[in-house]
PDB file of C-alpha atoms in Angstrom:
ATOM      1  CA  UNK A   1     -10.900 -11.911 -21.891  1.00 43.00           C
ATOM      2  CA  UNK A   2     -11.869 -10.273 -18.614  1.00 44.00           C
ATOM      3  CA  UNK A   3      -9.968 -11.007 -15.453  1.00 45.00           C
ATOM      4  CA  UNK A   4     -12.195 -11.601 -12.423  1.00 45.00           C
ATOM      5  CA  UNK A   5     -11.048  -9.864  -9.276  1.00 52.00           C
ATOM      6  CA  UNK A   6     -12.141 -11.066  -5.885  1.00 55.00           C
ATOM      7  CA  UNK A   7     -13.087  -8.149  -3.690  1.00 59.00           C
ATOM      8  CA  UNK A   8     -11.812  -8.463  -0.147  1.00 74.00           C
ATOM      9  CA  UNK A   9     -12.946  -6.036   2.518  1.00 87.00           C
ATOM     10  CA  UNK A  10     -10.397  -3.293   3.141  1.00 91.00           C
ATOM     11  CA  UNK A  11      -9.753  -2.463   6.772  1.00 94.00           C
ATOM     12  CA  UNK A  12      -7.003  -0.555   8.516  1.00 94.00           C
ATOM     13  CA  UNK A  13      -6.345  -1.016  12.229  1.00 95.00           C
ATOM     14  CA  UNK A  14      -3.665   0.979  14.044  1.00 95.00           C
ATOM     15  CA  UNK A  15      -2.621   0.505  17.680  1.00 96.00           C
ATOM     16  CA  UNK A  16      -0.702   3.301  19.420  1.00 95.00           C
ATOM     17  CA  UNK A  17       0.989   4.326  16.145  1.00 94.00           C
ATOM     18  CA  UNK A  18       3.270   1.295  16.615  1.00 95.00           C
ATOM     19  CA  UNK A  19       1.441  -1.690  15.062  1.00 95.00           C
ATOM     20  CA  UNK A  20      -1.095  -1.960  12.296  1.00 95.00           C
ATOM     21  CA  UNK A  21      -3.050  -4.506  10.305  1.00 96.00           C
ATOM     22  CA  UNK A  22      -4.258  -3.882   6.768  1.00 96.00           C
ATOM     23  CA  UNK A  23      -6.743  -6.144   4.995  1.00 96.00           C
ATOM     24  CA  UNK A  24      -7.769  -5.994   1.363  1.00 95.00           C
ATOM     25  CA  UNK A  25      -4.092  -5.910   0.324  1.00 95.00           C
ATOM     26  CA  UNK A  26      -3.434  -6.843  -3.301  1.00 94.00           C
ATOM     27  CA  UNK A  27       0.328  -6.234  -3.409  1.00 94.00           C
ATOM     28  CA  UNK A  28       3.232  -4.373  -1.821  1.00 94.00           C
ATOM     29  CA  UNK A  29       4.900  -2.087  -4.354  1.00 92.00           C
ATOM     30  CA  UNK A  30       7.840  -1.048  -2.203  1.00 92.00           C
ATOM     31  CA  UNK A  31       8.997  -0.864   1.368  1.00 93.00           C
ATOM     32  CA  UNK A  32      11.897   0.428   3.414  1.00 94.00           C
ATOM     33  CA  UNK A  33      12.377   1.762   6.946  1.00 96.00           C
ATOM     34  CA  UNK A  34      10.676   5.070   6.150  1.00 96.00           C
ATOM     35  CA  UNK A  35       7.831   4.129   3.753  1.00 96.00           C
ATOM     36  CA  UNK A  36       5.637   1.179   2.782  1.00 96.00           C
ATOM     37  CA  UNK A  37       3.566   1.449  -0.410  1.00 96.00           C
ATOM     38  CA  UNK A  38       0.646  -1.010  -0.548  1.00 95.00           C
ATOM     39  CA  UNK A  39      -1.896  -1.677  -3.285  1.00 94.00           C
ATOM     40  CA  UNK A  40      -5.254  -2.199  -1.564  1.00 93.00           C
ATOM     41  CA  UNK A  41      -8.856  -2.640  -2.649  1.00 92.00           C
ATOM     42  CA  UNK A  42      -9.326   1.065  -1.840  1.00 91.00           C
ATOM     43  CA  UNK A  43      -6.297   2.216  -3.881  1.00 91.00           C
ATOM     44  CA  UNK A  44      -2.630   2.765  -3.115  1.00 95.00           C
ATOM     45  CA  UNK A  45      -1.825   3.328   0.544  1.00 95.00           C
ATOM     46  CA  UNK A  46       1.386   5.061   1.595  1.00 96.00           C
ATOM     47  CA  UNK A  47       2.509   4.409   5.176  1.00 96.00           C
ATOM     48  CA  UNK A  48       5.315   6.721   6.305  1.00 96.00           C
ATOM     49  CA  UNK A  49       7.269   6.594   9.521  1.00 96.00           C
ATOM     50  CA  UNK A  50      10.444   5.386  11.178  1.00 97.00           C
ATOM     51  CA  UNK A  51      11.883   1.868  11.486  1.00 97.00           C
ATOM     52  CA  UNK A  52       8.926   0.438   9.543  1.00 97.00           C
ATOM     53  CA  UNK A  53       8.773  -3.300   9.009  1.00 95.00           C
ATOM     54  CA  UNK A  54       6.308  -5.651   7.304  1.00 95.00           C
ATOM     55  CA  UNK A  55       5.996  -8.283   9.998  1.00 95.00           C
ATOM     56  CA  UNK A  56       3.573 -10.582   8.140  1.00 95.00           C
ATOM     57  CA  UNK A  57       2.280 -10.621   4.580  1.00 95.00           C
ATOM     58  CA  UNK A  58      -0.333 -13.031   3.232  1.00 95.00           C
ATOM     59  CA  UNK A  59      -1.458 -12.022  -0.267  1.00 92.00           C
ATOM     60  CA  UNK A  60      -3.783 -15.019  -0.567  1.00 93.00           C
ATOM     61  CA  UNK A  61      -5.832 -13.644   2.336  1.00 94.00           C
ATOM     62  CA  UNK A  62      -5.005 -10.012   1.473  1.00 94.00           C
ATOM     63  CA  UNK A  63      -3.480  -9.236   4.880  1.00 96.00           C
ATOM     64  CA  UNK A  64      -0.381  -7.379   6.043  1.00 96.00           C
ATOM     65  CA  UNK A  65       0.878  -6.583   9.534  1.00 97.00           C
ATOM     66  CA  UNK A  66       3.205  -3.615   9.888  1.00 96.00           C
ATOM     67  CA  UNK A  67       5.166  -2.245  12.816  1.00 96.00           C
ATOM     68  CA  UNK A  68       7.351   0.751  13.628  1.00 96.00           C
ATOM     69  CA  UNK A  69       6.646   4.400  14.393  1.00 97.00           C
ATOM     70  CA  UNK A  70       3.836   5.323  11.984  1.00 96.00           C
ATOM     71  CA  UNK A  71       3.709   9.040  11.200  1.00 96.00           C
ATOM     72  CA  UNK A  72       1.225   9.155   8.321  1.00 95.00           C
ATOM     73  CA  UNK A  73      -1.200   7.077   6.284  1.00 95.00           C
ATOM     74  CA  UNK A  74      -2.131   8.485   2.875  1.00 94.00           C
ATOM     75  CA  UNK A  75      -4.346   7.088   0.130  1.00 94.00           C
ATOM     76  CA  UNK A  76      -2.996   8.121  -3.250  1.00 89.00           C
ATOM     77  CA  UNK A  77      -5.666   9.110  -5.743  1.00 75.00           C
ATOM     78  CA  UNK A  78      -6.006   7.309  -9.054  1.00 61.00           C
ATOM     79  CA  UNK A  79      -5.635  10.668 -10.859  1.00 52.00           C
ATOM     80  CA  UNK A  80      -2.218  11.219  -9.257  1.00 46.00           C
ATOM     81  CA  UNK A  81      -1.083   7.705 -10.177  1.00 49.00           C
ATOM     82  CA  UNK A  82      -2.122   8.164 -13.821  1.00 50.00           C
ATOM     83  CA  UNK A  83      -0.327  11.503 -14.058  1.00 51.00           C
ATOM     84  CA  UNK A  84       2.867   9.955 -12.685  1.00 53.00           C
ATOM     85  CA  UNK A  85       2.691   7.103 -15.162  1.00 56.00           C
ATOM     86  CA  UNK A  86       2.076   9.361 -18.137  1.00 60.00           C
ATOM     87  CA  UNK A  87       4.927  11.643 -17.058  1.00 59.00           C
ATOM     88  CA  UNK A  88       7.291   8.664 -16.852  1.00 59.00           C
ATOM     89  CA  UNK A  89       6.137   7.389 -20.236  1.00 62.00           C
ATOM     90  CA  UNK A  90       6.796  10.814 -21.758  1.00 59.00           C
ATOM     91  CA  UNK A  91      10.264  11.012 -20.199  1.00 61.00           C
ATOM     92  CA  UNK A  92      11.407   7.667 -21.626  1.00 67.00           C
ATOM     93  CA  UNK A  93      10.118   7.980 -25.201  1.00 57.00           C
TER      94      UNK A  93
END
């Protein structure tokens, strides 16, 4: 049975490295004051910085507002994610 996924446009807006809005968010994998890891329609997005905070999250609409000092935004490739998973699987056999 195939699961239907609704595609939501992915957009990233950043104002003065202090506030940002991300659309097309599927899930938040982890977050703390130095990193937020989001699953988006475009892949995993790593937001790194200082005093980071998820101000608003609405998974039904696929939206997240973040704030803090944003130092970097990195999209993690699917190849990297698969390698990490296979490495973890091998470690815990």
